[in-house]
Coordinates of C-alpha atoms in Angstrom, one line a residue:
M2 CA -11.0 15.4 -19.2
S3 CA -10.1 19.3 -19.7
D4 CA -12.0 19.9 -16.4
L5 CA -9.4 17.9 -14.0
D6 CA -6.8 19.7 -12.4
T7 CA -3.6 19.1 -14.1
V8 CA -1.6 19.9 -10.8
L9 CA -3.0 16.9 -9.3
H10 CA -3.0 14.7 -12.5
H11 CA 0.5 13.5 -11.8
P12 CA 0.3 10.4 -9.5
T13 CA 3.0 11.4 -6.9
R14 CA 1.4 15.1 -6.5
L15 CA -2.0 13.1 -6.1
T16 CA -0.8 10.7 -3.5
V17 CA 0.9 13.4 -1.4
L18 CA -2.2 15.4 -1.3
S19 CA -4.2 12.4 -0.6
F20 CA -1.9 11.4 2.2
L21 CA -1.8 15.0 3.8
S22 CA -5.6 15.3 3.6
G23 CA -5.7 12.2 6.1
C24 CA -3.7 14.4 8.9
I25 CA -3.1 17.7 10.2
E26 CA 0.4 17.5 9.2
A27 CA 3.1 15.3 8.7
E28 CA 7.2 15.1 8.8
F29 CA 8.8 15.2 5.3
S30 CA 10.1 11.7 6.1
A31 CA 6.7 10.3 6.7
V32 CA 5.4 11.5 3.5
R33 CA 8.3 10.4 1.8
D34 CA 8.4 6.9 3.1
Y35 CA 4.5 6.5 2.5
C36 CA 4.8 7.8 -1.3
E37 CA 8.1 5.8 -2.0
V38 CA 9.9 8.7 -3.6
S39 CA 13.3 9.9 -3.1
D40 CA 13.9 13.0 -0.9
S41 CA 14.6 15.0 -4.2
M42 CA 11.3 14.0 -5.8
L43 CA 9.4 14.8 -2.8
S44 CA 10.8 18.2 -2.7
K45 CA 10.1 18.9 -6.1
T46 CA 6.4 17.7 -5.5
A47 CA 6.2 19.7 -2.2
T48 CA 7.5 22.7 -4.3
A49 CA 4.6 22.3 -7.1
L50 CA 1.9 21.9 -4.6
E51 CA 2.9 24.9 -2.6
A52 CA 3.0 27.1 -5.4
A53 CA -0.5 25.9 -6.3
G54 CA -1.6 26.8 -2.8
Y55 CA -2.1 23.0 -2.0
I56 CA 0.0 22.6 1.0
K57 CA 2.1 24.4 3.3
V58 CA 5.8 23.8 4.0
K59 CA 6.9 24.5 7.6
K60 CA 10.6 24.1 8.7
G61 CA 12.0 24.1 12.2
Y62 CA 14.2 22.0 14.6
V63 CA 13.4 19.0 16.8
G64 CA 16.5 19.5 19.4
K65 CA 19.1 20.4 16.8
R66 CA 18.1 18.6 13.8
P67 CA 16.4 20.3 11.3
R68 CA 12.8 19.4 10.2
T69 CA 10.3 19.9 7.4
W70 CA 6.3 19.5 8.0
L71 CA 4.0 19.5 5.3
A72 CA 0.2 20.3 5.7
A73 CA -2.7 20.3 3.3
T74 CA -4.4 23.5 2.9
R75 CA -8.2 24.0 2.8
S76 CA -7.7 25.0 -0.9
G77 CA -5.8 21.6 -1.3
R78 CA -8.5 19.7 0.4
D79 CA -11.3 21.3 -1.7
A80 CA -8.9 20.6 -4.9
L81 CA -8.6 17.1 -3.9
E82 CA -12.1 16.7 -3.6
A83 CA -13.2 18.3 -6.9
Y84 CA -10.3 16.3 -8.5
L85 CA -11.7 13.0 -7.5
S86 CA -15.2 13.8 -8.0
G87 CA -14.3 14.7 -11.6
L88 CA -12.6 11.2 -11.9
Q89 CA -15.8 9.6 -10.9
Q90 CA -18.0 11.5 -13.3
L91 CA -15.5 10.8 -16.0
A92 CA -15.5 7.2 -15.4
A93 CA -19.3 7.2 -15.2
D94 CA -19.7 9.2 -18.4
A95 CA -17.4 6.8 -20.1
R96 CA -19.4 3.6 -18.7
A97 CA -22.5 5.1 -19.8
A98 CA -21.1 5.9 -23.3
G99 CA -19.9 2.4 -23.6
A100 CA -22.9 0.9 -22.6
A101 CA -24.9 3.0 -25.1
S102 CA -22.4 2.1 -27.9
A103 CA -23.0 -1.9 -27.0
D104 CA -26.9 -1.2 -27.3
T105 CA -26.2 0.0 -30.9
D106 CA -24.2 -2.7 -32.1

């Protein structure tokens, strides 16, 4: 388990990056609504993912209204794939160990 990315080990960070991996970019409110978190929680999550280099945050305007868009980076997409692969390997190893243990009982 020590090989798993601790940045992505948090469920909200994992959900945000997973959502963003399915699109080019998404408006802050769309990500917030999908993840069912508050603005504050998504802001903190985005800050952590941006600091890790996993997402880019872009601010701008639609008309006179400020908007924020989030996008997964190549590094973020790669980290997500590695994390999911690591989880699958962890589960496979645990199943194999459980089966081996049951055979010796």
